Coordinates of C-alpha atoms in Angstrom, one line a residue:
M1 CA 129.9 110.3 56.9
S2 CA 126.8 108.3 55.8
E3 CA 123.6 110.0 55.0
A4 CA 121.9 108.4 58.0
A5 CA 124.5 110.0 60.3
A6 CA 124.2 113.3 58.4
H7 CA 120.5 113.3 59.2
G8 CA 121.1 112.7 62.9
M9 CA 119.6 109.1 62.7
R10 CA 120.9 105.8 63.9
P11 CA 123.5 104.6 61.4
A12 CA 122.1 102.3 58.7
A13 CA 123.3 98.8 58.5
T14 CA 126.9 98.1 57.3
G15 CA 126.4 94.6 55.9
R16 CA 125.4 94.2 52.3
D17 CA 123.3 91.8 50.2
A18 CA 125.6 91.3 47.2
A19 CA 122.7 90.2 44.9
S20 CA 120.7 93.3 45.3
G21 CA 123.0 96.0 46.6
V22 CA 120.8 96.4 49.8
S23 CA 122.5 97.3 53.1
G24 CA 121.4 95.1 56.0
T25 CA 121.7 95.5 59.7
T26 CA 124.6 93.8 61.6
K27 CA 122.3 92.4 64.2
E28 CA 118.9 91.5 62.8
S29 CA 115.8 90.4 64.5
E30 CA 114.2 87.0 63.7
T31 CA 111.6 88.9 61.6
A32 CA 114.3 90.8 59.7
R33 CA 116.2 87.6 58.9
F34 CA 113.0 86.0 57.7
A35 CA 112.2 89.1 55.6
H36 CA 115.6 88.8 53.8
A37 CA 115.3 85.1 53.2
S38 CA 111.7 85.1 52.1
A39 CA 110.6 85.4 48.6
D40 CA 107.3 86.8 49.8
P41 CA 107.6 90.3 51.2
S42 CA 103.9 90.2 52.2
A43 CA 104.6 87.2 54.5
A44 CA 107.5 89.1 56.1
L45 CA 105.2 92.1 56.7
V46 CA 102.6 89.9 58.2
A47 CA 105.2 88.5 60.6
I48 CA 106.1 92.0 61.6
L49 CA 102.5 93.1 62.0
R50 CA 101.9 90.1 64.2
S51 CA 105.0 90.3 66.3
E52 CA 105.7 94.0 66.6
A53 CA 102.3 95.6 66.2
G54 CA 100.2 92.9 67.8
M55 CA 97.7 92.8 65.0
A56 CA 95.0 90.2 65.4
E57 CA 94.9 87.2 63.1
E58 CA 91.4 88.1 61.9
A59 CA 92.7 91.5 60.8
L60 CA 95.7 90.0 59.1
A61 CA 93.5 87.5 57.2
R62 CA 91.2 90.3 56.1
A63 CA 94.1 92.3 54.8
R64 CA 95.6 89.4 52.9
L65 CA 92.2 88.7 51.3
V66 CA 91.9 92.3 50.1
E67 CA 95.5 92.0 48.8
G68 CA 94.6 89.0 46.7
E69 CA 91.5 90.6 45.3
T70 CA 92.9 94.1 44.5
G71 CA 96.6 93.5 43.9
E72 CA 97.3 96.5 46.2
T73 CA 100.4 96.2 48.5
L74 CA 99.8 95.1 52.0
D75 CA 101.3 98.2 53.7
K76 CA 98.8 100.4 51.9
I77 CA 95.9 98.1 52.7
V78 CA 96.3 97.9 56.4
T79 CA 96.4 101.7 56.8
R80 CA 93.6 102.3 54.3
L81 CA 91.4 99.9 56.2
G82 CA 92.3 101.5 59.5
L83 CA 93.8 98.4 60.9
I84 CA 96.9 100.3 61.9
S85 CA 98.0 103.9 61.7
E86 CA 100.9 105.0 59.5
D87 CA 102.8 106.1 62.6
A88 CA 102.4 102.7 64.3
L89 CA 103.3 100.8 61.0
A90 CA 106.4 102.9 60.5
A91 CA 107.5 102.4 64.1
A92 CA 106.9 98.6 63.9
L93 CA 109.0 98.3 60.7
A94 CA 111.8 100.3 62.1
R95 CA 112.0 98.2 65.3
A96 CA 111.8 94.9 63.5
L97 CA 114.3 95.7 60.8
G98 CA 116.6 97.8 62.9
L99 CA 116.3 100.8 60.6
P100 CA 116.2 104.5 61.3
L101 CA 112.8 106.1 61.6
I102 CA 112.6 109.7 60.2
D103 CA 109.9 112.4 60.0
A104 CA 109.1 115.0 57.3
A105 CA 111.6 117.4 58.7
S106 CA 114.4 115.1 57.4
F107 CA 113.3 115.3 53.8
P108 CA 115.4 117.4 51.4
A109 CA 114.3 120.8 50.0
E110 CA 115.2 119.6 46.5
S111 CA 114.9 116.2 44.9
A112 CA 118.0 114.0 44.7
A113 CA 119.7 113.8 41.4
V114 CA 118.3 110.5 40.2
P115 CA 117.2 111.2 36.6
D116 CA 116.2 107.6 35.7
I117 CA 113.5 107.2 38.3
S118 CA 110.1 108.7 37.7
A119 CA 107.6 110.2 40.1
P120 CA 104.9 107.5 39.3
F121 CA 107.4 104.8 40.2
L122 CA 108.3 106.5 43.5
R123 CA 104.6 107.2 44.3
D124 CA 103.5 103.6 43.6
R125 CA 106.3 102.3 45.7
R126 CA 106.1 105.0 48.4
T127 CA 109.8 105.4 48.2
L128 CA 111.9 108.6 48.1
P129 CA 115.7 109.0 47.5
L130 CA 116.9 111.5 50.0
R131 CA 120.6 112.0 49.2
I132 CA 123.4 110.4 47.3
D133 CA 126.7 110.1 49.2
G134 CA 129.5 108.5 47.4
A135 CA 128.7 104.8 46.8
H136 CA 125.5 105.0 48.8
V137 CA 122.0 106.4 48.2
L138 CA 119.8 107.1 51.3
V139 CA 116.2 106.1 50.6
A140 CA 113.1 106.7 52.7
M141 CA 110.6 103.9 52.4
A142 CA 107.1 103.3 53.8
N143 CA 107.8 99.6 53.3
P144 CA 111.5 98.8 53.4
L145 CA 110.6 95.1 52.6
D146 CA 109.9 96.2 49.0
R147 CA 112.9 94.5 47.4
D148 CA 111.7 95.5 43.9
A149 CA 111.9 99.2 44.8
V150 CA 115.3 98.8 46.4
E151 CA 116.7 96.9 43.5
G152 CA 115.2 99.3 41.0
I153 CA 116.9 102.3 42.7
A154 CA 120.1 100.4 43.1
F155 CA 120.1 99.6 39.4
A156 CA 119.2 103.2 38.4
T157 CA 121.9 104.8 40.6
G158 CA 124.6 102.2 40.4
R159 CA 124.9 102.5 44.2
S160 CA 124.0 100.5 47.2
V161 CA 120.9 101.5 49.0
E162 CA 120.7 102.6 52.6
R163 CA 117.1 102.3 53.8
C164 CA 115.3 104.3 56.4
V165 CA 111.6 104.2 57.4
A166 CA 109.1 107.1 57.0
R167 CA 105.3 107.5 57.1
G168 CA 103.7 106.8 53.7
G169 CA 101.8 110.1 53.9
D170 CA 105.1 112.1 54.5
I171 CA 106.6 110.4 51.5
D172 CA 103.6 111.1 49.3
A173 CA 103.6 114.7 50.3
A174 CA 107.3 115.0 49.6
I175 CA 107.0 113.4 46.2
D176 CA 104.2 115.8 45.2
R177 CA 106.3 118.7 46.4
L178 CA 109.6 117.6 44.7
Y179 CA 108.1 116.2 41.5
R180 CA 105.2 118.6 41.1
A181 CA 105.5 119.2 37.3
E182 CA 105.8 115.5 36.5
A183 CA 102.8 114.8 38.8
A184 CA 100.7 117.3 36.9
T185 CA 101.6 115.7 33.6
E186 CA 100.6 112.3 35.0
V187 CA 97.1 113.6 36.0
E188 CA 96.6 115.0 32.4
D189 CA 97.6 111.6 31.0
E190 CA 95.2 109.8 33.3
V191 CA 92.3 112.0 32.2
D192 CA 93.0 111.4 28.5
E193 CA 92.8 107.7 29.1
G194 CA 89.4 107.8 30.9
D195 CA 86.0 107.5 29.3
L196 CA 84.3 110.7 30.5
E197 CA 81.3 110.7 28.1
R198 CA 78.5 110.0 30.6
L199 CA 78.1 111.1 34.2
K200 CA 77.9 107.6 35.8
D201 CA 80.8 106.4 33.7
M202 CA 82.9 109.4 34.7
V203 CA 82.5 108.9 38.5
S204 CA 83.4 105.2 38.2
D205 CA 86.6 105.7 36.1
A206 CA 89.7 104.7 38.0
P207 CA 91.6 108.0 37.2
V208 CA 88.8 110.0 38.7
I209 CA 88.7 107.9 41.8
R210 CA 92.4 108.1 42.2
A211 CA 92.4 111.8 41.7
V212 CA 89.7 112.4 44.4
N213 CA 91.4 110.0 46.8
R214 CA 94.8 111.7 46.3
L215 CA 93.2 115.1 46.7
I216 CA 91.8 114.2 50.1
A217 CA 95.0 112.5 51.2
D218 CA 97.0 115.5 50.2
A219 CA 94.8 117.8 52.2
V220 CA 95.0 115.6 55.3
D221 CA 98.8 115.5 54.9
A222 CA 98.9 119.3 54.6
R223 CA 96.9 119.7 57.8
A224 CA 94.2 121.5 55.8
S225 CA 90.8 122.2 57.4
D226 CA 89.0 122.7 54.1
I227 CA 89.2 121.8 50.5
H228 CA 87.9 124.3 48.0
L229 CA 87.1 123.2 44.4
E230 CA 86.1 126.1 42.2
P231 CA 85.4 125.5 38.4
T232 CA 86.5 128.2 36.0
D233 CA 86.3 128.4 32.2
D234 CA 89.7 126.6 31.7
R235 CA 90.3 124.5 34.8
L236 CA 89.2 123.2 38.2
A237 CA 90.9 125.5 40.7
V238 CA 91.9 123.7 44.0
R239 CA 92.7 125.6 47.2
F240 CA 93.4 124.2 50.7
R241 CA 92.7 126.2 53.8
I242 CA 95.8 125.6 56.0
D243 CA 96.1 127.3 59.4
G244 CA 93.2 129.6 58.4
M245 CA 94.7 130.8 55.1
L246 CA 93.7 129.6 51.6
R247 CA 96.6 128.3 49.5
E248 CA 96.6 127.6 45.8
M249 CA 97.3 124.0 44.9
P250 CA 97.9 122.5 41.4
A251 CA 94.7 122.9 39.4
K252 CA 92.9 120.0 37.7
P253 CA 92.4 120.2 33.9
P254 CA 89.0 121.3 32.5
A255 CA 88.0 117.7 31.6
M256 CA 88.1 116.9 35.3
R257 CA 85.6 119.5 36.5
A258 CA 82.4 117.5 36.2
P259 CA 83.9 114.0 37.0
V260 CA 85.6 115.1 40.2
V261 CA 82.6 117.0 41.5
S262 CA 80.3 114.1 40.6
R263 CA 82.5 111.6 42.3
I264 CA 82.5 113.6 45.5
K265 CA 78.7 113.9 45.4
V266 CA 78.4 110.1 45.0
M267 CA 80.7 109.6 48.0
A268 CA 78.6 112.0 50.1
N269 CA 75.2 110.4 49.0
L270 CA 74.1 113.6 47.1
N271 CA 72.0 113.7 44.0
I272 CA 74.4 113.9 41.1
A273 CA 71.6 114.8 38.6
E274 CA 70.7 118.0 40.6
R275 CA 73.1 120.8 39.6
R276 CA 70.9 123.8 40.1
L277 CA 70.5 123.7 43.8
P278 CA 73.0 123.7 46.7
Q279 CA 73.4 120.4 48.5
D280 CA 74.9 119.3 51.8
G281 CA 76.2 115.9 52.7
R282 CA 78.8 114.0 54.7
L283 CA 81.1 111.1 54.2
R284 CA 83.6 109.1 56.2
L285 CA 86.7 107.4 55.0
T286 CA 90.0 106.1 56.2
V287 CA 93.1 108.2 55.2
R288 CA 96.6 107.2 56.3
G289 CA 95.1 104.7 58.8
H290 CA 92.8 107.4 60.5
E291 CA 89.0 107.8 60.3
I292 CA 88.3 111.1 58.6
D293 CA 84.8 112.8 58.4
L294 CA 84.2 115.3 55.7
R295 CA 81.3 117.7 55.5
V296 CA 80.5 118.4 51.8
A297 CA 78.7 121.5 50.5
T298 CA 78.0 122.1 46.9
A299 CA 76.7 125.3 45.2
P300 CA 75.9 126.1 41.6
S301 CA 78.2 128.6 39.8
I302 CA 78.5 129.9 36.2
H303 CA 81.1 127.2 35.2
G304 CA 79.7 124.3 37.2
E305 CA 79.3 123.3 40.8
S306 CA 81.6 124.7 43.5
V307 CA 82.5 122.3 46.3
V308 CA 83.8 122.9 49.8
M309 CA 84.8 119.9 52.0
R310 CA 85.4 120.5 55.7
I311 CA 87.9 118.0 57.1
L312 CA 87.0 116.7 60.5
D313 CA 90.0 114.6 61.7
R314 CA 88.9 113.0 65.0
A315 CA 92.5 111.8 65.6
N316 CA 93.7 115.4 65.9
L317 CA 90.8 116.6 68.0
S318 CA 92.1 117.7 71.4
L319 CA 89.5 118.6 74.1
D320 CA 92.1 119.7 76.7
P321 CA 91.7 123.4 77.4
K322 CA 95.5 123.9 77.6
S323 CA 95.9 122.6 74.1
L324 CA 93.2 125.0 72.8
G325 CA 95.2 128.0 74.2
F326 CA 93.8 128.5 77.7
D327 CA 96.4 129.7 80.3
A328 CA 96.0 128.6 83.9
D329 CA 94.0 131.7 85.0
L330 CA 91.6 131.6 82.1
E331 CA 91.1 127.8 82.5
A332 CA 90.3 128.3 86.2
Q333 CA 87.8 131.1 85.4
F334 CA 86.2 129.1 82.6
L335 CA 85.8 125.9 84.5
G336 CA 84.6 127.8 87.5
A337 CA 81.7 129.2 85.4
L338 CA 80.9 125.7 84.1
A339 CA 80.8 124.4 87.7
Q340 CA 77.5 126.4 88.3
P341 CA 74.5 124.1 88.7
H342 CA 72.5 126.1 86.1
G343 CA 72.9 129.1 83.8
I344 CA 74.0 130.0 80.3
M345 CA 77.6 129.9 79.1
L346 CA 78.2 131.5 75.7
V347 CA 81.1 131.3 73.3
T348 CA 81.2 134.0 70.7
G349 CA 83.3 134.7 67.6
P350 CA 83.0 134.6 63.8
T351 CA 82.5 131.5 61.7
G352 CA 85.5 129.2 61.8
S353 CA 86.9 130.5 65.1
G354 CA 86.7 127.2 66.9
K355 CA 83.6 127.9 69.0
T356 CA 82.2 124.4 68.7
T357 CA 85.5 122.8 69.6
T358 CA 85.6 124.9 72.8
L359 CA 82.1 123.8 73.6
Y360 CA 83.1 120.2 73.0
A361 CA 85.9 120.7 75.5
A362 CA 83.4 122.0 78.0
L363 CA 81.2 119.0 77.4
A364 CA 84.2 116.7 77.9
H365 CA 84.9 118.4 81.2
L366 CA 81.3 118.0 82.4
N367 CA 80.8 114.5 81.0
A368 CA 80.3 112.1 84.0
P369 CA 78.0 109.1 84.6
E370 CA 75.9 111.1 87.0
R371 CA 75.1 113.8 84.4
K372 CA 73.0 113.6 81.3
L373 CA 74.4 115.6 78.4
T374 CA 72.6 116.4 75.2
T375 CA 73.5 118.5 72.2
I376 CA 71.5 120.1 69.3
E377 CA 73.8 120.8 66.4
D378 CA 73.9 121.9 62.8
P379 CA 75.6 119.8 61.8
I380 CA 77.2 117.3 64.3
E381 CA 80.9 117.7 63.8
Y382 CA 82.3 115.1 66.1
R383 CA 80.8 112.2 67.9
L384 CA 81.2 112.4 71.7
P385 CA 80.9 109.2 73.7
G386 CA 78.4 109.5 76.5
V387 CA 76.6 112.4 75.0
V388 CA 73.2 112.3 73.3
Q389 CA 73.7 114.3 70.0
S390 CA 71.0 115.4 67.7
Q391 CA 71.2 117.2 64.4
I392 CA 68.5 119.7 63.3
N393 CA 66.6 119.4 60.1
P394 CA 64.7 122.6 59.1
A395 CA 63.1 120.8 56.1
I396 CA 60.9 118.8 58.5
G397 CA 60.4 121.6 61.0
Y398 CA 63.1 120.3 63.4
S399 CA 64.8 123.6 64.3
F400 CA 67.0 124.7 67.3
S401 CA 64.0 126.0 69.1
S402 CA 61.8 123.0 68.5
A403 CA 64.6 120.6 69.4
L404 CA 65.5 122.5 72.5
R405 CA 61.9 122.5 73.6
S406 CA 61.6 118.7 73.1
F407 CA 64.9 117.9 74.7
L408 CA 63.8 119.6 77.9
R409 CA 61.5 116.6 78.4
Q410 CA 64.5 114.3 78.2
D411 CA 65.6 115.4 81.7
P412 CA 69.1 116.7 80.7
D413 CA 71.5 118.2 83.2
V414 CA 73.6 120.0 80.5
M415 CA 72.4 121.0 77.0
M416 CA 74.6 122.3 74.2
V417 CA 72.7 124.4 71.6
G418 CA 74.8 124.8 68.4
E419 CA 73.9 128.4 67.9
I420 CA 71.3 130.9 69.3
R421 CA 70.0 132.3 66.0
D422 CA 66.6 133.8 66.8
T423 CA 64.4 135.2 69.5
E424 CA 62.5 131.9 70.1
T425 CA 65.7 129.9 70.7
A426 CA 67.1 132.6 73.0
Q427 CA 64.0 132.8 75.1
I428 CA 63.7 129.0 75.4
A429 CA 67.4 128.8 76.4
V430 CA 66.8 131.4 79.2
Q431 CA 63.7 129.5 80.4
A432 CA 65.7 126.2 80.5
A433 CA 68.4 127.9 82.5
L434 CA 65.9 129.3 85.0
T435 CA 64.5 125.8 85.5
G436 CA 67.8 124.3 86.6
H437 CA 69.7 123.4 83.4
M438 CA 73.1 124.4 82.3
I439 CA 73.0 125.7 78.7
L440 CA 76.1 125.9 76.5
S441 CA 75.7 127.8 73.2
T442 CA 77.4 130.0 70.6
L443 CA 76.6 133.5 69.3
H444 CA 77.9 135.5 66.4
T445 CA 79.3 138.6 68.0
N446 CA 82.7 140.2 67.8
T447 CA 83.3 140.6 71.5
A448 CA 82.3 139.0 74.8
A449 CA 80.5 142.2 75.9
G450 CA 78.7 142.3 72.6
A451 CA 76.9 139.0 73.4
V452 CA 74.9 140.8 76.1
T453 CA 73.7 143.5 73.7
R454 CA 72.8 140.9 71.1
L455 CA 70.6 138.9 73.4
L456 CA 68.9 142.0 74.6
D457 CA 68.2 142.9 71.0
M458 CA 66.7 139.5 70.5
G459 CA 64.1 140.4 73.0
V460 CA 65.4 138.6 76.1
E461 CA 64.3 140.6 79.2
P462 CA 67.2 142.2 81.1
F463 CA 66.1 140.9 84.5
L464 CA 66.1 137.4 83.1
L465 CA 69.4 137.7 81.3
S466 CA 71.1 139.1 84.3
S467 CA 70.1 136.2 86.5
V468 CA 71.0 133.3 84.1
L469 CA 74.1 134.4 82.2
T470 CA 77.1 133.0 84.0
G471 CA 79.9 133.8 81.5
V472 CA 80.8 134.8 77.9
L473 CA 84.0 133.7 76.1
A474 CA 85.1 135.4 72.9
Q475 CA 87.8 133.8 70.8
R476 CA 89.7 134.1 67.5
L477 CA 92.2 131.7 65.9
V478 CA 95.8 132.7 65.2
R479 CA 98.5 130.7 63.6
R480 CA 101.1 129.0 65.8
L481 CA 104.7 129.8 65.0
C482 CA 106.7 126.8 64.0
P483 CA 108.8 125.9 67.1
H484 CA 111.6 124.6 64.8
C485 CA 112.3 127.8 62.9
R486 CA 110.8 130.8 64.8
E487 CA 113.2 133.7 65.2
A488 CA 113.4 136.2 68.1
Y489 CA 113.7 139.9 67.1
D490 CA 113.1 143.4 68.5
A491 CA 109.7 144.5 67.4
D492 CA 109.1 147.6 65.3
P493 CA 108.0 150.5 67.6
A494 CA 105.3 151.5 65.1
L495 CA 103.8 148.1 65.3
L496 CA 103.9 148.1 69.1
E497 CA 102.2 151.5 69.1
R498 CA 99.4 150.1 66.9
L499 CA 98.9 147.3 69.4
G500 CA 99.0 149.7 72.3
I501 CA 102.1 148.1 73.8
A502 CA 104.0 150.6 75.9
S503 CA 107.7 150.8 75.0
R504 CA 110.3 151.4 77.7
A505 CA 113.3 153.6 76.9
G506 CA 116.4 151.6 76.1
E507 CA 114.6 148.3 76.7
P508 CA 114.1 146.0 73.7
Q509 CA 110.7 144.4 73.1
T510 CA 111.5 140.8 72.1
F511 CA 109.0 138.9 70.1
Y512 CA 109.1 136.1 67.6
R513 CA 108.5 135.9 63.8
P514 CA 108.1 133.2 61.2
V515 CA 111.0 132.0 59.2
G516 CA 110.1 128.7 57.3
C517 CA 111.7 125.3 57.3
P518 CA 110.9 121.8 55.9
S519 CA 108.9 120.9 59.1
C520 CA 106.4 123.7 58.4
K521 CA 106.7 123.4 54.6
G522 CA 108.2 126.9 54.4
S523 CA 105.3 128.8 55.9
G524 CA 106.8 129.5 59.3
Y525 CA 103.6 128.4 61.0
A526 CA 102.4 125.0 62.2
G527 CA 98.8 124.7 63.4
R528 CA 96.5 127.2 65.1
M529 CA 95.6 128.2 68.6
A530 CA 92.9 130.5 70.1
V531 CA 93.2 133.8 71.8
F532 CA 90.4 134.6 74.2
E533 CA 88.6 137.2 76.3
F534 CA 86.4 136.0 79.1
I535 CA 83.8 137.8 81.1
R536 CA 82.4 136.2 84.2
I537 CA 79.1 137.8 85.1
D538 CA 79.4 139.1 88.6
R539 CA 77.1 141.3 90.7
D540 CA 78.3 144.6 89.1
L541 CA 78.0 143.3 85.5
A542 CA 74.6 141.8 86.3
G543 CA 73.5 145.3 87.4
L544 CA 74.7 146.8 84.2
I545 CA 72.7 144.2 82.2
L546 CA 69.6 144.9 84.3
H547 CA 69.9 148.6 83.2
R548 CA 70.5 147.8 79.5
A549 CA 74.1 149.1 79.5
D550 CA 75.7 149.3 76.0
T551 CA 78.5 147.1 74.8
R552 CA 81.3 149.7 75.6
T553 CA 80.1 150.3 79.1
I554 CA 80.0 146.5 79.8
A555 CA 83.5 146.1 78.3
E556 CA 85.0 148.9 80.4
A557 CA 83.4 147.4 83.6
A558 CA 84.8 144.0 82.7
A559 CA 88.3 145.6 82.2
R560 CA 88.1 147.3 85.6
A561 CA 87.1 143.9 87.1
G562 CA 90.4 142.4 85.7
F563 CA 89.0 140.5 82.7
G564 CA 91.4 140.6 79.8
T565 CA 90.8 141.3 76.1
L566 CA 91.5 139.4 72.9
R567 CA 94.4 141.7 72.2
A568 CA 96.0 141.3 75.6
D569 CA 95.8 137.5 75.4
G570 CA 97.3 137.6 71.9
I571 CA 100.2 139.8 73.0
A572 CA 100.9 137.6 76.0
K573 CA 101.1 134.5 73.6
A574 CA 103.3 136.5 71.2
R575 CA 105.8 137.3 74.0
L576 CA 106.0 133.5 74.7
G577 CA 106.8 132.8 71.0
L578 CA 103.5 131.0 70.4
T579 CA 102.4 133.3 67.7
A580 CA 103.5 136.5 65.8
L581 CA 102.4 140.1 66.6
E582 CA 101.1 140.4 63.0
E583 CA 98.7 137.5 63.7
V584 CA 97.4 139.3 66.8
L585 CA 97.0 142.5 64.8
R586 CA 95.1 140.5 62.1
V587 CA 92.4 139.1 64.5
A588 CA 92.3 141.8 67.2
S589 CA 93.1 145.1 65.5
E590 CA 90.3 147.1 67.1
D591 CA 89.9 148.2 70.7

């Protein structure tokens, strides 16, 4: 059995180019025949981009111009410039050349035994040997038209090459995983070659630029939400926050501490000479064919500047309530509260719990030509078409309260306030709701009921709050179980007792737990979802607010009215195999 068949792919071609040892397809398209006959692989790729991907001639001419100026390969250029996504490029190549298209789950857990091929060669060519099977070696390629790479692997292995197509980002991530030790040595060598004597020289050195670009690309490939760079006395520690958890990555050598941080500051238009004060900035770049925004925050530390970069991938932003974790009942309740002509809708939870994304979903639902929507944010995370967005600037006196007051004169129908932080903002929001506006905002409280107490503590009058508050949504993020490797099991009775799940005699309580596979990179989890509790302010709850009821009393009344809790929603999602009970216990351990 060939390797293509072993991977469950369409079989690779059976014909063979005797000169290069390259397998070809039995029935090739016109583009494929031209690719084999042409001495210019770039011209063949241009033909495929034109015929299969429908790329405009202006875009192709631009890419060829950059290719001539930089010497970079065309497949890397078109994705780096955002002319085509890596997914679309891989699909076009597979169709045109009649080759199998694979994903990251098909990559091996260990590197193929090809000792004469180095990681730098594979990374430069974006090529990865998958397996050796007798007289053939199966190779994943971002650009299967790269005859030099195919001939090099054929020469090193003494075998004919069967090609398949994969995303360049998947190949890069697999090379870093399978050849980690060699990659670390390569970075050390690059640093030794660079001239790092002066700050401006350091940030313009090619090794530093490559190191920063690779760092960001690796984080995007790993689905990280944040990159943490933390200088120590002997290294630059690197950690990625993936699915809400920080994970150690290969550290940078000590000589890279100042150059990497300075390069990031230059990219974010920060002052590289100022190292004593925290700075905030933003940058946008194209990674794997997608536009990526990064929020950059620096802070001084004893060994240099610490940097955190928040990755905002607009391509992965979903504003559909179902994709955020809403079930049908919660979605109906939430959208019903939004349908009110005026009032205040709050979303609560700790930092990083997805509150702003939920508000964006609400704005997307309300966005219509007959409504004017405005936002006041700190900072603006995503650009929303059809919405007037404004970012506060406390340095010039442009705060949430002053922006909210001024935006009321813009005749908005719906206003999103990034956060109610103080009494003045809370009181202006209440007045805006009383005068016929719908206000959406966030609040830092642990529960939905706690938002009421928090606003009362800020000085909002109970009779005003009870008349304008329409609903409060509390949320937490839990990790999604990988659908490819999750495993059903009978839960431990002790854990069920901690979660308050009643056990029935003789009846197993089936839940799911993480296992780990290549698709999820061994973690057992893939992505995150929210668990919610929602309180719609009805007549009874409004009466409790009017009489300044405490948080527990409001929560108990909401439970009697049929509103669920964070824990109950988490357990329901765990029963469906969407998350693990341990995740529910981690984010909703208290009653």
